[in-house]
Amino acid sequence: MKEKGLLIVVSGPSGAGKGTICQEFMKSHPDCALSVSATTRAPREGEVHGVNYFFLSHDEFKKKIDEDGFLEHAIFCENYYGTPKDEVLRMIESGKNVILEIEVQGALQVRSHYPEAVFVFVIPPSLEELEERLRGRGTESDEVIAKRLERAKAEFNYVPKYNYILVNDTVNDAVKRLEAIITAEKCVMTRNYKSIEENFIER
Ligand code: ADP
Ligand code: 5GP
Protein backbone atom coordinates (compact mmCIF):
# COMPACT_ATOMS: atom_id res chain seq x y z
CA MET A 1 0.00 0.00 0.00
CA LYS A 2 1.23 3.50 -0.82
CA GLU A 3 2.34 5.59 2.15
CA LYS A 4 -0.07 8.43 2.89
CA GLY A 5 1.18 12.00 2.53
CA LEU A 6 1.39 14.46 5.40
CA LEU A 7 -1.22 17.15 5.96
CA ILE A 8 0.67 20.33 6.84
CA VAL A 9 -1.29 23.28 8.20
CA VAL A 10 0.43 26.65 7.90
CA SER A 11 -1.12 29.58 9.78
CA GLY A 12 0.05 32.93 11.08
CA PRO A 13 -0.93 36.57 11.00
CA SER A 14 -1.81 38.17 7.70
CA GLY A 15 1.37 39.67 6.23
CA ALA A 16 3.76 37.30 8.07
CA GLY A 17 4.71 35.76 4.74
CA LYS A 18 2.83 32.43 4.66
CA GLY A 19 1.97 32.76 0.99
CA THR A 20 5.48 33.78 0.02
CA ILE A 21 7.07 30.87 1.92
CA CYS A 22 4.60 28.29 0.56
CA GLN A 23 4.99 29.49 -3.05
CA GLU A 24 8.77 29.42 -2.77
CA PHE A 25 8.71 25.99 -1.12
CA MET A 26 6.52 24.56 -3.88
CA LYS A 27 9.03 25.52 -6.58
CA SER A 28 11.38 22.75 -5.47
CA HIS A 29 8.92 20.19 -4.04
CA PRO A 30 6.88 18.42 -6.69
CA ASP A 31 6.02 15.73 -4.11
CA CYS A 32 3.95 18.34 -2.26
CA ALA A 33 0.74 20.15 -3.16
CA LEU A 34 -0.64 23.47 -2.03
CA SER A 35 -4.39 23.22 -1.50
CA VAL A 36 -6.42 25.84 -3.37
CA SER A 37 -9.04 27.30 -1.01
CA ALA A 38 -12.41 28.78 -1.79
CA THR A 39 -13.23 32.32 -0.67
CA THR A 40 -15.91 34.97 -0.96
CA ARG A 41 -13.36 37.81 -0.93
CA ALA A 42 -12.75 39.69 -4.17
CA PRO A 43 -9.69 38.67 -6.23
CA ARG A 44 -6.61 40.87 -5.85
CA GLU A 45 -4.96 42.14 -8.99
CA GLY A 46 -3.31 39.22 -10.75
CA GLU A 47 -5.11 36.51 -8.76
CA VAL A 48 -6.57 33.77 -10.93
CA HIS A 49 -9.68 31.66 -10.22
CA GLY A 50 -8.65 28.05 -9.61
CA VAL A 51 -4.99 28.97 -9.08
CA ASN A 52 -4.88 31.34 -6.08
CA TYR A 53 -8.42 30.67 -4.89
CA PHE A 54 -11.79 29.51 -6.11
CA PHE A 55 -13.62 32.84 -5.91
CA LEU A 56 -17.23 32.06 -4.97
CA SER A 57 -20.33 34.14 -4.27
CA HIS A 58 -21.87 33.92 -0.79
CA ASP A 59 -24.60 31.65 -2.12
CA GLU A 60 -22.15 29.32 -3.84
CA PHE A 61 -20.04 29.13 -0.66
CA LYS A 62 -23.09 28.41 1.54
CA LYS A 63 -24.21 25.68 -0.87
CA LYS A 64 -20.82 24.00 -0.61
CA ILE A 65 -21.02 24.15 3.21
CA ASP A 66 -24.46 22.49 3.07
CA GLU A 67 -23.08 19.77 0.79
CA ASP A 68 -20.32 19.07 3.38
CA GLY A 69 -17.77 20.03 0.74
CA PHE A 70 -15.23 21.62 3.10
CA LEU A 71 -12.61 20.01 5.32
CA GLU A 72 -12.86 23.24 7.34
CA HIS A 73 -14.19 26.74 6.80
CA ALA A 74 -14.15 30.03 8.68
CA ILE A 75 -14.96 33.72 8.46
CA PHE A 76 -11.90 35.98 8.31
CA CYS A 77 -12.32 39.78 8.26
CA GLU A 78 -15.91 39.47 6.98
CA ASN A 79 -15.23 36.93 4.21
CA TYR A 80 -15.64 33.17 4.09
CA TYR A 81 -12.66 30.92 3.41
CA GLY A 82 -12.67 27.13 3.16
CA THR A 83 -10.63 24.09 2.14
CA PRO A 84 -12.29 21.87 -0.48
CA LYS A 85 -12.38 18.43 1.16
CA ASP A 86 -12.34 15.77 -1.56
CA GLU A 87 -9.31 17.06 -3.43
CA VAL A 88 -7.16 17.33 -0.28
CA LEU A 89 -8.05 13.85 0.98
CA ARG A 90 -7.45 12.37 -2.49
CA MET A 91 -3.98 13.93 -2.68
CA ILE A 92 -3.01 12.70 0.80
CA GLU A 93 -4.15 9.18 -0.08
CA SER A 94 -2.06 9.34 -3.26
CA GLY A 95 1.05 10.02 -1.15
CA LYS A 96 1.40 13.78 -1.66
CA ASN A 97 2.24 16.03 1.26
CA VAL A 98 -0.52 18.65 1.22
CA ILE A 99 -0.10 22.15 2.59
CA LEU A 100 -3.11 24.12 3.81
CA GLU A 101 -2.43 27.82 4.26
CA ILE A 102 -5.32 28.71 6.56
CA GLU A 103 -6.18 30.91 9.55
CA VAL A 104 -6.47 29.70 13.15
CA GLN A 105 -10.19 28.82 13.42
CA GLY A 106 -9.90 26.56 10.39
CA ALA A 107 -6.70 25.03 11.76
CA LEU A 108 -8.52 24.12 14.99
CA GLN A 109 -11.24 22.38 12.98
CA VAL A 110 -8.59 20.38 11.10
CA ARG A 111 -6.97 19.49 14.42
CA SER A 112 -10.20 17.99 15.72
CA HIS A 113 -10.86 15.91 12.56
CA TYR A 114 -7.32 15.13 11.53
CA PRO A 115 -5.04 15.17 14.63
CA GLU A 116 -2.14 13.57 12.75
CA ALA A 117 -1.70 16.79 10.74
CA VAL A 118 1.37 18.95 11.38
CA PHE A 119 0.64 22.49 12.60
CA VAL A 120 3.08 25.27 11.73
CA PHE A 121 2.68 28.89 12.86
CA VAL A 122 4.56 31.51 10.83
CA ILE A 123 5.62 34.64 12.70
CA PRO A 124 7.31 37.83 11.48
CA PRO A 125 10.50 39.04 13.22
CA SER A 126 8.43 41.77 14.98
CA LEU A 127 5.01 43.45 14.97
CA GLU A 128 6.56 46.52 13.34
CA GLU A 129 7.88 44.36 10.51
CA LEU A 130 4.45 42.74 10.16
CA GLU A 131 2.80 46.12 9.64
CA GLU A 132 5.50 47.12 7.16
CA ARG A 133 5.00 43.92 5.17
CA LEU A 134 1.23 44.32 5.13
CA ARG A 135 1.51 47.92 3.95
CA GLY A 136 4.34 47.05 1.55
CA ARG A 137 2.20 44.37 -0.14
CA GLY A 138 -0.11 47.20 -1.17
CA THR A 139 -3.14 44.97 -1.67
CA GLU A 140 -5.42 46.28 1.10
CA SER A 141 -6.89 49.64 2.09
CA ASP A 142 -5.79 51.29 5.37
CA GLU A 143 -9.07 50.21 6.92
CA VAL A 144 -8.57 46.54 5.99
CA ILE A 145 -4.91 46.68 7.12
CA ALA A 146 -6.04 47.98 10.52
CA LYS A 147 -8.55 45.10 10.83
CA ARG A 148 -5.94 42.54 9.80
CA LEU A 149 -3.41 43.90 12.32
CA GLU A 150 -5.97 43.71 15.09
CA ARG A 151 -6.80 40.17 14.07
CA ALA A 152 -3.07 39.33 13.84
CA LYS A 153 -2.54 40.23 17.49
CA ALA A 154 -5.44 37.98 18.52
CA GLU A 155 -4.07 35.09 16.46
CA PHE A 156 -0.89 34.93 18.57
CA ASN A 157 -3.04 33.55 21.42
CA TYR A 158 -3.48 30.36 19.38
CA VAL A 159 0.26 29.63 19.12
CA PRO A 160 0.11 26.88 21.83
CA LYS A 161 -2.19 24.85 19.54
CA TYR A 162 0.63 24.50 16.99
CA ASN A 163 3.59 22.12 16.83
CA TYR A 164 6.15 24.43 15.23
CA ILE A 165 7.01 28.12 15.09
CA LEU A 166 8.49 29.26 11.81
CA VAL A 167 10.15 32.67 12.00
CA ASN A 168 10.04 34.36 8.61
CA ASP A 169 13.20 36.45 8.81
CA THR A 170 14.41 35.70 5.30
CA VAL A 171 12.33 33.69 2.87
CA ASN A 172 15.26 31.36 2.11
CA ASP A 173 15.84 30.44 5.74
CA ALA A 174 12.13 30.06 6.42
CA VAL A 175 11.78 27.66 3.48
CA LYS A 176 14.74 25.63 4.75
CA ARG A 177 13.09 25.37 8.17
CA LEU A 178 9.83 24.23 6.59
CA GLU A 179 11.77 21.53 4.73
CA ALA A 180 13.41 20.48 8.01
CA ILE A 181 10.01 20.27 9.74
CA ILE A 182 8.61 18.01 7.01
CA THR A 183 11.72 15.82 6.99
CA ALA A 184 11.56 15.42 10.78
CA GLU A 185 7.83 14.69 10.76
CA LYS A 186 8.32 11.92 8.20
CA CYS A 187 10.67 10.27 10.74
CA VAL A 188 8.32 10.41 13.74
CA MET A 189 8.16 6.94 15.26
CA THR A 190 4.36 6.60 15.30
CA ARG A 191 4.15 7.48 11.61
CA ASN A 192 6.52 4.59 10.82
CA TYR A 193 5.63 1.92 13.33
CA LYS A 194 3.24 -0.01 11.10
CA SER A 195 6.01 -0.56 8.57
CA ILE A 196 8.43 -1.59 11.36
CA GLU A 197 5.90 -4.15 12.59
CA GLU A 198 5.38 -5.49 9.08
CA ASN A 199 9.03 -5.71 8.14
CA PHE A 200 11.09 -6.23 11.28
CA ILE A 201 9.11 -7.66 14.17
CA GLU A 202 8.65 -11.41 14.29
CA ARG A 203 5.35 -12.63 15.71
P1 ADP B 1 0.67 36.28 4.15
O1 ADP B 1 0.44 35.22 3.11
O2 ADP B 1 1.13 35.71 5.46
O3 ADP B 1 -0.48 37.21 4.33
P2 ADP B 1 2.56 37.36 2.17
O4 ADP B 1 3.28 36.13 1.76
O5 ADP B 1 1.55 37.93 1.24
O6 ADP B 1 1.91 37.17 3.64
O7 ADP B 1 3.68 38.45 2.52
C1 ADP B 1 3.32 39.77 2.91
C2 ADP B 1 4.31 40.75 2.28
O8 ADP B 1 5.59 40.58 2.89
C3 ADP B 1 4.52 40.54 0.78
O9 ADP B 1 4.66 41.80 0.16
C4 ADP B 1 5.83 39.74 0.70
O10 ADP B 1 6.52 39.99 -0.49
C5 ADP B 1 6.58 40.28 1.92
N1 ADP B 1 7.49 39.28 2.54
C6 ADP B 1 7.24 37.97 2.76
N2 ADP B 1 8.28 37.38 3.37
C7 ADP B 1 9.21 38.34 3.56
C8 ADP B 1 10.54 38.35 4.14
N3 ADP B 1 11.09 37.25 4.67
N4 ADP B 1 11.20 39.51 4.17
C9 ADP B 1 10.64 40.64 3.65
N5 ADP B 1 9.42 40.70 3.07
C10 ADP B 1 8.70 39.56 3.03
P1 5GP C 1 -6.01 36.43 2.23
O1 5GP C 1 -7.30 37.21 2.09
O2 5GP C 1 -4.87 37.31 2.70
O3 5GP C 1 -5.67 35.63 1.00
O4 5GP C 1 -6.24 35.37 3.40
C1 5GP C 1 -6.72 35.81 4.65
C2 5GP C 1 -6.56 34.69 5.67
O5 5GP C 1 -7.38 33.59 5.31
C3 5GP C 1 -5.12 34.16 5.76
O6 5GP C 1 -4.80 33.98 7.14
C4 5GP C 1 -5.22 32.83 5.06
O7 5GP C 1 -4.28 31.89 5.57
C5 5GP C 1 -6.62 32.40 5.42
N1 5GP C 1 -7.17 31.38 4.53
C6 5GP C 1 -6.93 31.19 3.21
N2 5GP C 1 -7.59 30.12 2.78
C7 5GP C 1 -8.25 29.60 3.84
C8 5GP C 1 -9.09 28.46 4.03
O8 5GP C 1 -9.38 27.67 3.14
N3 5GP C 1 -9.59 28.27 5.27
C9 5GP C 1 -9.32 29.10 6.32
N4 5GP C 1 -9.84 28.80 7.50
N5 5GP C 1 -8.52 30.17 6.18
C10 5GP C 1 -8.00 30.41 4.96
mmCIF file with all atom_site columns, N, CA and C in Angstrom, residues 54-97:
data_model
loop_
_atom_site.group_PDB
_atom_site.id
_atom_site.type_symbol
_atom_site.label_atom_id
_atom_site.label_alt_id
_atom_site.label_comp_id
_atom_site.label_asym_id
_atom_site.label_entity_id
_atom_site.label_seq_id
_atom_site.pdbx_PDB_ins_code
_atom_site.Cartn_x
_atom_site.Cartn_y
_atom_site.Cartn_z
_atom_site.occupancy
_atom_site.B_iso_or_equiv
_atom_site.pdbx_formal_charge
_atom_site.auth_seq_id
_atom_site.auth_comp_id
_atom_site.auth_asym_id
_atom_site.auth_atom_id
_atom_site.pdbx_PDB_model_num
ATOM 1   N N  . PHE A 1 54 ? -10.523 29.591 -5.380 1.00 0.00 ? 54 PHE A N  1
ATOM 2   C CA . PHE A 1 54 ? -11.788 29.511 -6.111 1.00 0.00 ? 54 PHE A CA 1
ATOM 3   C C  . PHE A 1 54 ? -12.634 30.653 -5.555 1.00 0.00 ? 54 PHE A C  1
ATOM 4   N N  . PHE A 1 55 ? -12.876 31.662 -6.371 1.00 0.00 ? 55 PHE A N  1
ATOM 5   C CA . PHE A 1 55 ? -13.622 32.836 -5.913 1.00 0.00 ? 55 PHE A CA 1
ATOM 6   C C  . PHE A 1 55 ? -15.119 32.563 -6.076 1.00 0.00 ? 55 PHE A C  1
ATOM 7   N N  . LEU A 1 56 ? -15.811 32.421 -4.944 1.00 0.00 ? 56 LEU A N  1
ATOM 8   C CA . LEU A 1 56 ? -17.233 32.055 -4.974 1.00 0.00 ? 56 LEU A CA 1
ATOM 9   C C  . LEU A 1 56 ? -18.098 33.191 -4.447 1.00 0.00 ? 56 LEU A C  1
ATOM 10  N N  . SER A 1 57 ? -19.360 33.205 -4.862 1.00 0.00 ? 57 SER A N  1
ATOM 11  C CA . SER A 1 57 ? -20.327 34.143 -4.273 1.00 0.00 ? 57 SER A CA 1
ATOM 12  C C  . SER A 1 57 ? -20.722 33.578 -2.900 1.00 0.00 ? 57 SER A C  1
ATOM 13  N N  . HIS A 1 58 ? -21.400 34.400 -2.095 1.00 0.00 ? 58 HIS A N  1
ATOM 14  C CA . HIS A 1 58 ? -21.870 33.916 -0.788 1.00 0.00 ? 58 HIS A CA 1
ATOM 15  C C  . HIS A 1 58 ? -22.763 32.691 -0.949 1.00 0.00 ? 58 HIS A C  1
ATOM 16  N N  . ASP A 1 59 ? -23.672 32.757 -1.935 1.00 0.00 ? 59 ASP A N  1
ATOM 17  C CA . ASP A 1 59 ? -24.604 31.650 -2.122 1.00 0.00 ? 59 ASP A CA 1
ATOM 18  C C  . ASP A 1 59 ? -23.876 30.366 -2.521 1.00 0.00 ? 59 ASP A C  1
ATOM 19  N N  . GLU A 1 60 ? -22.911 30.519 -3.412 1.00 0.00 ? 60 GLU A N  1
ATOM 20  C CA . GLU A 1 60 ? -22.149 29.322 -3.836 1.00 0.00 ? 60 GLU A CA 1
ATOM 21  C C  . GLU A 1 60 ? -21.390 28.724 -2.650 1.00 0.00 ? 60 GLU A C  1
ATOM 22  N N  . PHE A 1 61 ? -20.816 29.624 -1.815 1.00 0.00 ? 61 PHE A N  1
ATOM 23  C CA . PHE A 1 61 ? -20.043 29.129 -0.662 1.00 0.00 ? 61 PHE A CA 1
ATOM 24  C C  . PHE A 1 61 ? -20.970 28.393 0.314  1.00 0.00 ? 61 PHE A C  1
ATOM 25  N N  . LYS A 1 62 ? -22.131 29.014 0.593  1.00 0.00 ? 62 LYS A N  1
ATOM 26  C CA . LYS A 1 62 ? -23.091 28.408 1.541  1.00 0.00 ? 62 LYS A CA 1
ATOM 27  C C  . LYS A 1 62 ? -23.549 27.040 1.039  1.00 0.00 ? 62 LYS A C  1
ATOM 28  N N  . LYS A 1 63 ? -23.753 26.949 -0.290 1.00 0.00 ? 63 LYS A N  1
ATOM 29  C CA . LYS A 1 63 ? -24.211 25.679 -0.871 1.00 0.00 ? 63 LYS A CA 1
ATOM 30  C C  . LYS A 1 63 ? -23.158 24.597 -0.624 1.00 0.00 ? 63 LYS A C  1
ATOM 31  N N  . LYS A 1 64 ? -21.897 24.974 -0.808 1.00 0.00 ? 64 LYS A N  1
ATOM 32  C CA . LYS A 1 64 ? -20.818 23.997 -0.612 1.00 0.00 ? 64 LYS A CA 1
ATOM 33  C C  . LYS A 1 64 ? -20.719 23.582 0.865  1.00 0.00 ? 64 LYS A C  1
ATOM 34  N N  . ILE A 1 65 ? -20.998 24.510 1.780  1.00 0.00 ? 65 ILE A N  1
ATOM 35  C CA . ILE A 1 65 ? -21.018 24.151 3.211  1.00 0.00 ? 65 ILE A CA 1
ATOM 36  C C  . ILE A 1 65 ? -22.130 23.112 3.432  1.00 0.00 ? 65 ILE A C  1
ATOM 37  N N  . ASP A 1 66 ? -23.317 23.394 2.872  1.00 0.00 ? 66 ASP A N  1
ATOM 38  C CA . ASP A 1 66 ? -24.457 22.492 3.069  1.00 0.00 ? 66 ASP A CA 1
ATOM 39  C C  . ASP A 1 66 ? -24.182 21.107 2.491  1.00 0.00 ? 66 ASP A C  1
ATOM 40  N N  . GLU A 1 67 ? -23.399 21.067 1.419  1.00 0.00 ? 67 GLU A N  1
ATOM 41  C CA . GLU A 1 67 ? -23.082 19.765 0.787  1.00 0.00 ? 67 GLU A CA 1
ATOM 42  C C  . GLU A 1 67 ? -21.931 19.048 1.505  1.00 0.00 ? 67 GLU A C  1
ATOM 43  N N  . ASP A 1 68 ? -21.448 19.630 2.618  1.00 0.00 ? 68 ASP A N  1
ATOM 44  C CA . ASP A 1 68 ? -20.320 19.067 3.378  1.00 0.00 ? 68 ASP A CA 1
ATOM 45  C C  . ASP A 1 68 ? -19.055 18.984 2.507  1.00 0.00 ? 68 ASP A C  1
ATOM 46  N N  . GLY A 1 69 ? -18.888 20.029 1.691  1.00 0.00 ? 69 GLY A N  1
ATOM 47  C CA . GLY A 1 69 ? -17.771 20.027 0.739  1.00 0.00 ? 69 GLY A CA 1
ATOM 48  C C  . GLY A 1 69 ? -16.462 20.578 1.288  1.00 0.00 ? 69 GLY A C  1
ATOM 49  N N  . PHE A 1 70 ? -16.470 21.043 2.546  1.00 0.00 ? 70 PHE A N  1
ATOM 50  C CA . PHE A 1 70 ? -15.229 21.615 3.096  1.00 0.00 ? 70 PHE A CA 1
ATOM 51  C C  . PHE A 1 70 ? -14.640 20.755 4.210  1.00 0.00 ? 70 PHE A C  1
ATOM 52  N N  . LEU A 1 71 ? -13.319 20.657 4.213  1.00 0.00 ? 71 LEU A N  1
ATOM 53  C CA . LEU A 1 71 ? -12.608 20.013 5.325  1.00 0.00 ? 71 LEU A CA 1
ATOM 54  C C  . LEU A 1 71 ? -12.720 20.914 6.553  1.00 0.00 ? 71 LEU A C  1
ATOM 55  N N  . GLU A 1 72 ? -12.677 22.209 6.312  1.00 0.00 ? 72 GLU A N  1
ATOM 56  C CA . GLU A 1 72 ? -12.865 23.237 7.344  1.00 0.00 ? 72 GLU A CA 1
ATOM 57  C C  . GLU A 1 72 ? -13.279 24.506 6.627  1.00 0.00 ? 72 GLU A C  1
ATOM 58  N N  . HIS A 1 73 ? -13.938 25.404 7.366  1.00 0.00 ? 73 HIS A N  1
ATOM 59  C CA . HIS A 1 73 ? -14.194 26.741 6.798  1.00 0.00 ? 73 HIS A CA 1
ATOM 60  C C  . HIS A 1 73 ? -14.331 27.738 7.936  1.00 0.00 ? 73 HIS A C  1
ATOM 61  N N  . ALA A 1 74 ? -14.108 29.013 7.634  1.00 0.00 ? 74 ALA A N  1
ATOM 62  C CA . ALA A 1 74 ? -14.151 30.033 8.680  1.00 0.00 ? 74 ALA A CA 1
ATOM 63  C C  . ALA A 1 74 ? -14.426 31.387 8.051  1.00 0.00 ? 74 ALA A C  1
ATOM 64  N N  . ILE A 1 75 ? -14.812 32.335 8.915  1.00 0.00 ? 75 ILE A N  1
ATOM 65  C CA . ILE A 1 75 ? -14.962 33.721 8.458  1.00 0.00 ? 75 ILE A CA 1
ATOM 66  C C  . ILE A 1 75 ? -13.724 34.487 8.911  1.00 0.00 ? 75 ILE A C  1
ATOM 67  N N  . PHE A 1 76 ? -13.093 35.183 7.991  1.00 0.00 ? 76 PHE A N  1
ATOM 68  C CA . PHE A 1 76 ? -11.898 35.983 8.308  1.00 0.00 ? 76 PHE A CA 1
ATOM 69  C C  . PHE A 1 76 ? -12.133 37.381 7.759  1.00 0.00 ? 76 PHE A C  1
ATOM 70  N N  . CYS A 1 77 ? -12.084 38.383 8.663  1.00 0.00 ? 77 CYS A N  1
ATOM 71  C CA . CYS A 1 77 ? -12.320 39.776 8.256  1.00 0.00 ? 77 CYS A CA 1
ATOM 72  C C  . CYS A 1 77 ? -13.486 39.886 7.276  1.00 0.00 ? 77 CYS A C  1
ATOM 73  N N  . GLU A 1 78 ? -14.612 39.340 7.683  1.00 0.00 ? 78 GLU A N  1
ATOM 74  C CA . GLU A 1 78 ? -15.906 39.466 6.984  1.00 0.00 ? 78 GLU A CA 1
ATOM 75  C C  . GLU A 1 78 ? -16.047 38.652 5.701  1.00 0.00 ? 78 GLU A C  1
ATOM 76  N N  . ASN A 1 79 ? -15.083 37.813 5.379  1.00 0.00 ? 79 ASN A N  1
ATOM 77  C CA . ASN A 1 79 ? -15.228 36.931 4.209  1.00 0.00 ? 79 ASN A CA 1
ATOM 78  C C  . ASN A 1 79 ? -15.099 35.471 4.617  1.00 0.00 ? 79 ASN A C  1
ATOM 79  N N  . TYR A 1 80 ? -15.771 34.611 3.860  1.00 0.00 ? 80 TYR A N  1
ATOM 80  C CA . TYR A 1 80 ? -15.644 33.170 4.086  1.00 0.00 ? 80 TYR A CA 1
ATOM 81  C C  . TYR A 1 80 ? -14.417 32.624 3.370  1.00 0.00 ? 80 TYR A C  1
ATOM 82  N N  . TYR A 1 81 ? -13.772 31.657 4.023  1.00 0.00 ? 81 TYR A N  1
ATOM 83  C CA . TYR A 1 81 ? -12.659 30.919 3.412  1.00 0.00 ? 81 TYR A CA 1
ATOM 84  C C  . TYR A 1 81 ? -12.857 29.444 3.764  1.00 0.00 ? 81 TYR A C  1
ATOM 85  N N  . GLY A 1 82 ? -12.531 28.546 2.841  1.00 0.00 ? 82 GLY A N  1
ATOM 86  C CA . GLY A 1 82 ? -12.673 27.127 3.161  1.00 0.00 ? 82 GLY A CA 1
ATOM 87  C C  . GLY A 1 82 ? -11.802 26.241 2.295  1.00 0.00 ? 82 GLY A C  1
ATOM 88  N N  . THR A 1 83 ? -11.478 25.060 2.843  1.00 0.00 ? 83 THR A N  1
ATOM 89  C CA . THR A 1 83 ? -10.632 24.085 2.144  1.00 0.00 ? 83 THR A CA 1
ATOM 90  C C  . THR A 1 83 ? -11.504 23.021 1.506  1.00 0.00 ? 83 THR A C  1
ATOM 91  N N  . PRO A 1 84 ? -11.512 22.928 0.168  1.00 0.00 ? 84 PRO A N  1
ATOM 92  C CA . PRO A 1 84 ? -12.290 21.865 -0.480 1.00 0.00 ? 84 PRO A CA 1
ATOM 93  C C  . PRO A 1 84 ? -11.804 20.485 -0.005 1.00 0.00 ? 84 PRO A C  1
ATOM 94  N N  . LYS A 1 85 ? -12.754 19.657 0.470  1.00 0.00 ? 85 LYS A N  1
ATOM 95  C CA . LYS A 1 85 ? -12.375 18.433 1.164  1.00 0.00 ? 85 LYS A CA 1
ATOM 96  C C  . LYS A 1 85 ? -11.859 17.323 0.250  1.00 0.00 ? 85 LYS A C  1
ATOM 97  N N  . ASP A 1 86 ? -12.639 16.982 -0.783 1.00 0.00 ? 86 ASP A N  1
ATOM 98  C CA . ASP A 1 86 ? -12.344 15.773 -1.559 1.00 0.00 ? 86 ASP A CA 1
ATOM 99  C C  . ASP A 1 86 ? -10.950 15.800 -2.164 1.00 0.00 ? 86 ASP A C  1
ATOM 100 N N  . GLU A 1 87 ? -10.591 16.950 -2.743 1.00 0.00 ? 87 GLU A N  1
ATOM 101 C CA . GLU A 1 87 ? -9.306  17.062 -3.434 1.00 0.00 ? 87 GLU A CA 1
ATOM 102 C C  . GLU A 1 87 ? -8.136  16.847 -2.457 1.00 0.00 ? 87 GLU A C  1
ATOM 103 N N  . VAL A 1 88 ? -8.242  17.453 -1.271 1.00 0.00 ? 88 VAL A N  1
ATOM 104 C CA . VAL A 1 88 ? -7.162  17.331 -0.277 1.00 0.00 ? 88 VAL A CA 1
ATOM 105 C C  . VAL A 1 88 ? -7.017  15.876 0.171  1.00 0.00 ? 88 VAL A C  1
ATOM 106 N N  . LEU A 1 89 ? -8.129  15.230 0.496  1.00 0.00 ? 89 LEU A N  1
ATOM 107 C CA . LEU A 1 89 ? -8.047  13.850 0.979  1.00 0.00 ? 89 LEU A CA 1
ATOM 108 C C  . LEU A 1 89 ? -7.524  12.919 -0.120 1.00 0.00 ? 89 LEU A C  1
ATOM 109 N N  . ARG A 1 90 ? -7.930  13.196 -1.372 1.00 0.00 ? 90 ARG A N  1
ATOM 110 C CA . ARG A 1 90 ? -7.447  12.372 -2.495 1.00 0.00 ? 90 ARG A CA 1
ATOM 111 C C  . ARG A 1 90 ? -5.925  12.501 -2.635 1.00 0.00 ? 90 ARG A C  1
ATOM 112 N N  . MET A 1 91 ? -5.426  13.729 -2.519 1.00 0.00 ? 91 MET A N  1
ATOM 113 C CA . MET A 1 91 ? -3.977  13.930 -2.682 1.00 0.00 ? 91 MET A CA 1
ATOM 114 C C  . MET A 1 91 ? -3.199  13.261 -1.554 1.00 0.00 ? 91 MET A C  1
ATOM 115 N N  . ILE A 1 92 ? -3.710  13.350 -0.328 1.00 0.00 ? 92 ILE A N  1
ATOM 116 C CA . ILE A 1 92 ? -3.012  12.703 0.800  1.00 0.00 ? 92 ILE A CA 1
ATOM 117 C C  . ILE A 1 92 ? -2.964  11.189 0.579  1.00 0.00 ? 92 ILE A C  1
ATOM 118 N N  . GLU A 1 93 ? -4.097  10.630 0.172  1.00 0.00 ? 93 GLU A N  1
ATOM 119 C CA . GLU A 1 93 ? -4.149  9.179  -0.078 1.00 0.00 ? 93 GLU A CA 1
ATOM 120 C C  . GLU A 1 93 ? -3.162  8.783  -1.167 1.00 0.00 ? 93 GLU A C  1
ATOM 121 N N  . SER A 1 94 ? -2.963  9.680  -2.150 1.00 0.00 ? 94 SER A N  1
ATOM 122 C CA . SER A 1 94 ? -2.062  9.338  -3.257 1.00 0.00 ? 94 SER A CA 1
ATOM 123 C C  . SER A 1 94 ? -0.588  9.523  -2.871 1.00 0.00 ? 94 SER A C  1
ATOM 124 N N  . GLY A 1 95 ? -0.336  9.934  -1.631 1.00 0.00 ? 95 GLY A N  1
ATOM 125 C CA . GLY A 1 95 ? 1.053   10.017 -1.151 1.00 0.00 ? 95 GLY A CA 1
ATOM 126 C C  . GLY A 1 95 ? 1.647   11.414 -1.180 1.00 0.00 ? 95 GLY A C  1
ATOM 127 N N  . LYS A 1 96 ? 0.861   12.410 -1.623 1.00 0.00 ? 96 LYS A N  1
ATOM 128 C CA . LYS A 1 96 ? 1.405   13.781 -1.656 1.00 0.00 ? 96 LYS A CA 1
ATOM 129 C C  . LYS A 1 96 ? 1.326   14.415 -0.271 1.00 0.00 ? 96 LYS A C  1
ATOM 130 N N  . ASN A 1 97 ? 2.326   15.211 0.059  1.00 0.00 ? 97 ASN A N  1
ATOM 131 C CA . ASN A 1 97 ? 2.238   16.035 1.259  1.00 0.00 ? 97 ASN A CA 1
ATOM 132 C C  . ASN A 1 97 ? 1.443   17.278 0.871  1.00 0.00 ? 97 ASN A C  1
#
